[in-house]
Short mmCIF file of C-alpha atoms and ligand atoms in Angstrom, two decimals:
data_model
loop_
_atom_site.label_atom_id
_atom_site.label_comp_id
_atom_site.label_asym_id
_atom_site.label_seq_id
_atom_site.Cartn_x
_atom_site.Cartn_y
_atom_site.Cartn_z
CA MET A 1 113.34 106.79 115.58
CA ALA A 2 112.37 102.89 116.35
CA GLY A 3 114.09 100.01 114.86
CA ILE A 4 112.28 96.06 114.60
CA PRO A 5 116.43 94.33 113.70
CA ALA A 6 115.04 90.55 113.82
CA ALA A 7 111.62 91.48 111.26
CA ARG A 8 110.90 89.93 108.85
CA PRO A 9 112.82 90.08 105.94
CA PHE A 10 115.17 92.51 107.07
CA THR A 11 115.11 95.69 109.93
CA TYR A 12 112.09 97.35 110.02
CA ARG A 13 112.62 101.29 110.89
CA PHE A 14 108.91 103.85 111.76
CA ASP A 15 109.15 105.84 114.33
CA PRO A 16 106.35 105.38 116.81
CA ALA A 17 104.69 109.26 116.98
CA ALA A 18 103.95 108.31 112.91
CA THR A 19 102.39 104.92 113.34
CA ALA A 20 99.56 103.76 113.71
CA LEU A 21 97.99 99.74 114.74
CA ILE A 22 95.40 99.27 111.97
CA VAL A 23 92.69 95.39 114.16
CA ILE A 24 91.30 94.14 111.78
CA ASP A 25 87.60 92.80 111.84
CA MET A 26 88.09 90.76 115.19
CA GLN A 27 84.62 90.23 115.39
CA ARG A 28 82.27 87.77 116.82
CA ASP A 29 81.01 86.66 113.76
CA PHE A 30 84.13 85.93 112.47
CA ILE A 31 85.58 84.64 115.86
CA GLU A 32 83.68 82.88 118.53
CA PRO A 33 81.91 79.58 118.45
CA GLY A 34 78.61 79.73 117.42
CA GLY A 35 79.23 82.78 114.83
CA PHE A 36 78.84 82.86 110.92
CA GLY A 37 82.60 81.79 110.52
CA ALA A 38 81.61 78.55 112.91
CA ALA A 39 78.15 78.60 110.12
CA LEU A 40 79.93 78.18 107.30
CA GLY A 41 81.28 75.09 108.28
CA ASN A 42 84.94 77.11 109.54
CA ASP A 43 86.89 75.88 112.60
CA VAL A 44 87.32 78.57 114.69
CA THR A 45 90.01 77.64 117.53
CA PRO A 46 93.23 79.17 114.81
CA LEU A 47 91.36 82.28 114.94
CA ARG A 48 90.86 82.16 118.70
CA ALA A 49 94.31 81.59 119.49
CA ILE A 50 95.58 84.79 118.49
CA VAL A 51 92.91 86.60 121.02
CA PRO A 52 95.55 87.49 123.50
CA ALA A 53 98.66 88.44 120.74
CA VAL A 54 96.39 91.28 119.61
CA ALA A 55 95.63 92.00 123.36
CA ARG A 56 99.49 92.56 124.08
CA LEU A 57 100.06 94.50 120.71
CA ILE A 58 96.62 97.58 121.47
CA ASP A 59 98.08 97.98 124.73
CA ALA A 60 101.89 98.03 123.82
CA SER A 61 100.15 100.13 121.09
CA ARG A 62 98.40 102.02 123.67
CA THR A 63 101.20 102.41 126.42
CA ALA A 64 103.80 103.71 123.63
CA GLY A 65 101.22 106.88 122.26
CA LEU A 66 100.36 104.93 118.31
CA ALA A 67 96.70 105.65 117.58
CA VAL A 68 94.42 102.34 117.65
CA ILE A 69 92.02 102.25 115.07
CA HIS A 70 89.15 98.74 114.24
CA THR A 71 87.95 97.66 111.84
CA ARG A 72 84.26 95.94 111.39
CA GLU A 73 83.74 94.24 108.09
CA CYS A 74 80.06 94.97 108.75
CA HIS A 75 77.15 96.44 105.59
CA ARG A 76 74.11 98.56 106.59
CA PRO A 77 70.55 97.92 107.48
CA ASP A 78 69.54 97.72 104.08
CA LEU A 79 72.26 96.31 102.59
CA SER A 80 72.37 99.43 100.33
CA ASP A 81 77.20 99.61 100.55
CA CYS A 82 76.37 94.99 99.83
CA PRO A 83 76.96 95.51 95.84
CA PRO A 84 75.06 92.09 94.49
CA ALA A 85 77.95 90.18 93.72
CA LYS A 86 79.30 90.07 97.22
CA LEU A 87 75.87 89.25 98.49
CA ARG A 88 75.86 85.71 95.96
CA ARG A 89 78.64 84.69 97.72
CA GLY A 90 78.75 82.46 101.39
CA GLY A 91 75.71 80.46 99.72
CA PRO A 92 73.68 78.34 99.49
CA SER A 93 73.72 77.66 102.89
CA LEU A 94 74.06 81.74 105.04
CA ARG A 95 74.79 84.99 103.44
CA ILE A 96 75.19 88.92 104.55
CA GLY A 97 72.05 90.04 106.23
CA ASP A 98 70.18 86.73 106.59
CA ALA A 99 69.52 86.09 110.00
CA GLY A 100 72.21 84.37 112.26
CA PRO A 101 73.21 83.12 115.58
CA MET A 102 74.70 85.74 116.45
CA GLY A 103 72.21 88.61 114.33
CA ARG A 104 72.42 89.61 111.27
CA ILE A 105 74.58 87.75 109.62
CA LEU A 106 76.74 91.32 109.57
CA ILE A 107 74.65 94.13 109.84
CA ALA A 108 76.23 97.19 111.49
CA GLY A 109 74.84 97.53 115.08
CA GLU A 110 74.11 92.99 115.58
CA PRO A 111 75.86 90.61 118.21
CA GLY A 112 77.66 89.40 115.47
CA ALA A 113 79.47 92.64 113.97
CA GLU A 114 79.98 93.74 117.53
CA ILE A 115 84.13 93.71 118.16
CA LEU A 116 85.12 90.95 120.60
CA PRO A 117 84.39 92.16 124.07
CA GLU A 118 88.27 91.58 125.27
CA LEU A 119 89.44 93.83 122.55
CA ALA A 120 86.40 96.46 123.05
CA PRO A 121 87.62 99.94 121.40
CA ALA A 122 89.37 102.23 124.16
CA PRO A 123 86.95 105.51 124.99
CA GLY A 124 87.57 107.53 121.79
CA GLU A 125 89.84 105.07 119.90
CA PRO A 126 88.39 105.51 115.86
CA VAL A 127 85.92 101.60 114.24
CA ILE A 128 85.77 102.57 110.33
CA ASP A 129 83.01 100.49 108.93
CA LYS A 130 83.73 99.10 106.52
CA PRO A 131 81.63 96.95 103.90
CA GLY A 132 84.74 95.53 101.68
CA LYS A 133 87.16 93.39 102.67
CA GLY A 134 90.02 95.90 101.96
CA ALA A 135 89.63 99.11 104.52
CA PHE A 136 90.74 101.22 102.18
CA HIS A 137 87.14 100.70 100.25
CA ALA A 138 84.31 103.14 100.77
CA THR A 139 85.99 104.23 104.09
CA PRO A 140 87.30 107.51 105.51
CA LEU A 141 90.77 105.68 107.30
CA ALA A 142 93.02 107.33 104.13
CA GLY A 143 91.47 111.10 104.99
CA LEU A 144 92.41 109.43 108.85
CA LEU A 145 95.50 108.37 108.57
CA ALA A 146 96.89 111.66 106.57
CA GLN A 147 95.33 113.65 109.41
CA LEU A 148 97.22 111.91 112.01
CA GLY A 149 100.70 112.42 109.81
CA THR A 150 100.48 108.55 109.66
CA ARG A 151 103.16 107.09 107.33
CA ASN A 152 103.75 104.20 108.99
CA LEU A 153 101.26 100.99 109.79
CA LEU A 154 101.72 98.17 111.88
CA LEU A 155 98.53 95.38 111.18
CA ALA A 156 96.58 92.78 113.25
CA GLY A 157 94.23 90.69 113.18
CA VAL A 158 91.50 88.46 110.44
CA THR A 159 91.27 87.38 108.65
CA THR A 160 95.23 86.81 106.81
CA GLU A 161 94.53 85.62 104.06
CA VAL A 162 91.90 88.46 103.42
CA CYS A 163 90.94 91.68 104.87
CA VAL A 164 93.70 91.41 106.16
CA GLN A 165 96.43 91.44 103.51
CA THR A 166 93.66 93.05 100.89
CA THR A 167 94.25 96.02 103.58
CA MET A 168 98.32 95.91 103.22
CA ARG A 169 98.50 95.89 99.94
CA GLU A 170 95.83 98.74 99.62
CA ALA A 171 98.29 100.41 102.36
CA ASN A 172 101.46 99.50 100.60
CA ASP A 173 99.98 100.47 97.64
CA ARG A 174 98.92 104.18 99.50
CA GLY A 175 102.76 104.90 100.28
CA PHE A 176 102.50 103.01 103.91
CA GLU A 177 104.38 101.28 105.45
CA CYS A 178 102.96 97.85 106.68
CA LEU A 179 104.22 94.77 109.05
CA LEU A 180 101.68 92.69 109.95
CA ALA A 181 102.01 90.61 113.73
CA GLU A 182 102.85 86.75 112.70
CA ASP A 183 100.86 85.63 116.25
CA ALA A 184 98.00 88.46 115.67
CA THR A 185 96.88 86.92 112.82
CA GLY A 186 95.00 84.38 112.15
CA SER A 187 92.86 82.37 109.46
CA TYR A 188 91.15 78.89 109.17
CA PHE A 189 93.50 78.33 107.03
CA PRO A 190 96.56 77.95 108.15
CA GLU A 191 98.49 77.03 104.97
CA PHE A 192 96.65 80.05 103.67
CA LYS A 193 98.16 82.34 106.61
CA ALA A 194 101.73 80.47 105.54
CA ALA A 195 101.70 81.55 102.48
CA THR A 196 100.17 85.39 103.02
CA LEU A 197 102.75 85.54 105.92
CA ALA A 198 105.46 84.28 102.67
CA MET A 199 104.37 86.37 99.89
CA ILE A 200 104.04 89.86 101.79
CA ARG A 201 107.56 90.03 102.75
CA ALA A 202 108.70 87.72 99.94
CA GLN A 203 111.14 89.87 97.05
CA GLY A 204 112.79 92.63 99.23
CA ALA A 205 109.32 93.11 101.52
CA ILE A 206 107.41 93.20 98.68
CA VAL A 207 104.02 94.13 100.20
CA GLY A 208 106.15 95.04 103.78
CA TRP A 209 107.21 93.01 107.06
CA THR A 210 106.43 90.85 109.05
CA ALA A 211 107.17 90.68 112.50
CA THR A 212 106.20 88.52 116.41
CA THR A 213 104.49 90.23 118.82
CA ALA A 214 107.46 90.10 121.13
CA GLU A 215 109.68 91.50 119.25
CA ILE A 216 107.09 94.50 118.25
CA GLU A 217 105.97 94.99 121.99
CA GLU A 218 110.57 95.60 122.88
CA ALA A 219 110.51 97.45 120.37
CA LEU A 220 107.40 99.69 121.22
CA ASP A 221 108.74 99.61 124.69
CA GLY A 222 110.00 103.19 126.58
CA GLN A 223 108.17 105.54 123.84
CA GLY A 224 106.15 105.67 125.54
CA ARG A 225 104.59 110.38 124.46
CA ALA A 226 105.79 112.68 127.61
C1 C5J B 1 86.10 86.99 105.46
C2 C5J B 1 87.77 88.95 106.84
N1 C5J B 1 87.08 86.28 105.98
N2 C5J B 1 87.53 89.78 107.74
N3 C5J B 1 86.21 88.85 106.77
O1 C5J B 1 85.24 87.67 104.70
O2 C5J B 1 88.78 88.53 106.59
#
């Protein structure tokens, strides 16, 4: 058993053999200048700033033998998996499926929907394409985690208050013990990120725990499977 004594609101305990890292939606369209997020008028700087921490977390998790799972928010080219209510959002400037600066927006296979090259999944690491904000909705994630025997989830990625928080709440309701890496998650709105971290760990970890990447690295150090 490993632990992060400095985690908030109290010590987070986990068995590395039953722990997976989920990296949420580190896609070009959300993070790169000139992508969908930027075209909507968002400042992508706070999202770009987390890339080194996410890379460290992925490295530390791989070294410790944790399963590393990546997600992408994207849709089929015919948009058959995109509910009309979701399609209507984001207007009037740019909507899902429209031609955007990096190909059709949030469409599988388009350049903007790809994960940043510096965080590319390693061969064999699962990549879950998800049509919703939460990674459990309409995806094989629950079955995959059951197969792996996962009980604990470390989370990172973007955006903190949308896809990351939704996934963490879905996971919490399914019985996973979840910890969000504070400096490896980002939002276009720093005040939303701060509020999300606070509400996750409120009331005795009502949704889960938070810790820094350095604290997680320290806990994972030396945990590599033989
Ligand atoms: C958003 C996400 N913000 N990955 N997606 O639409 O959080």
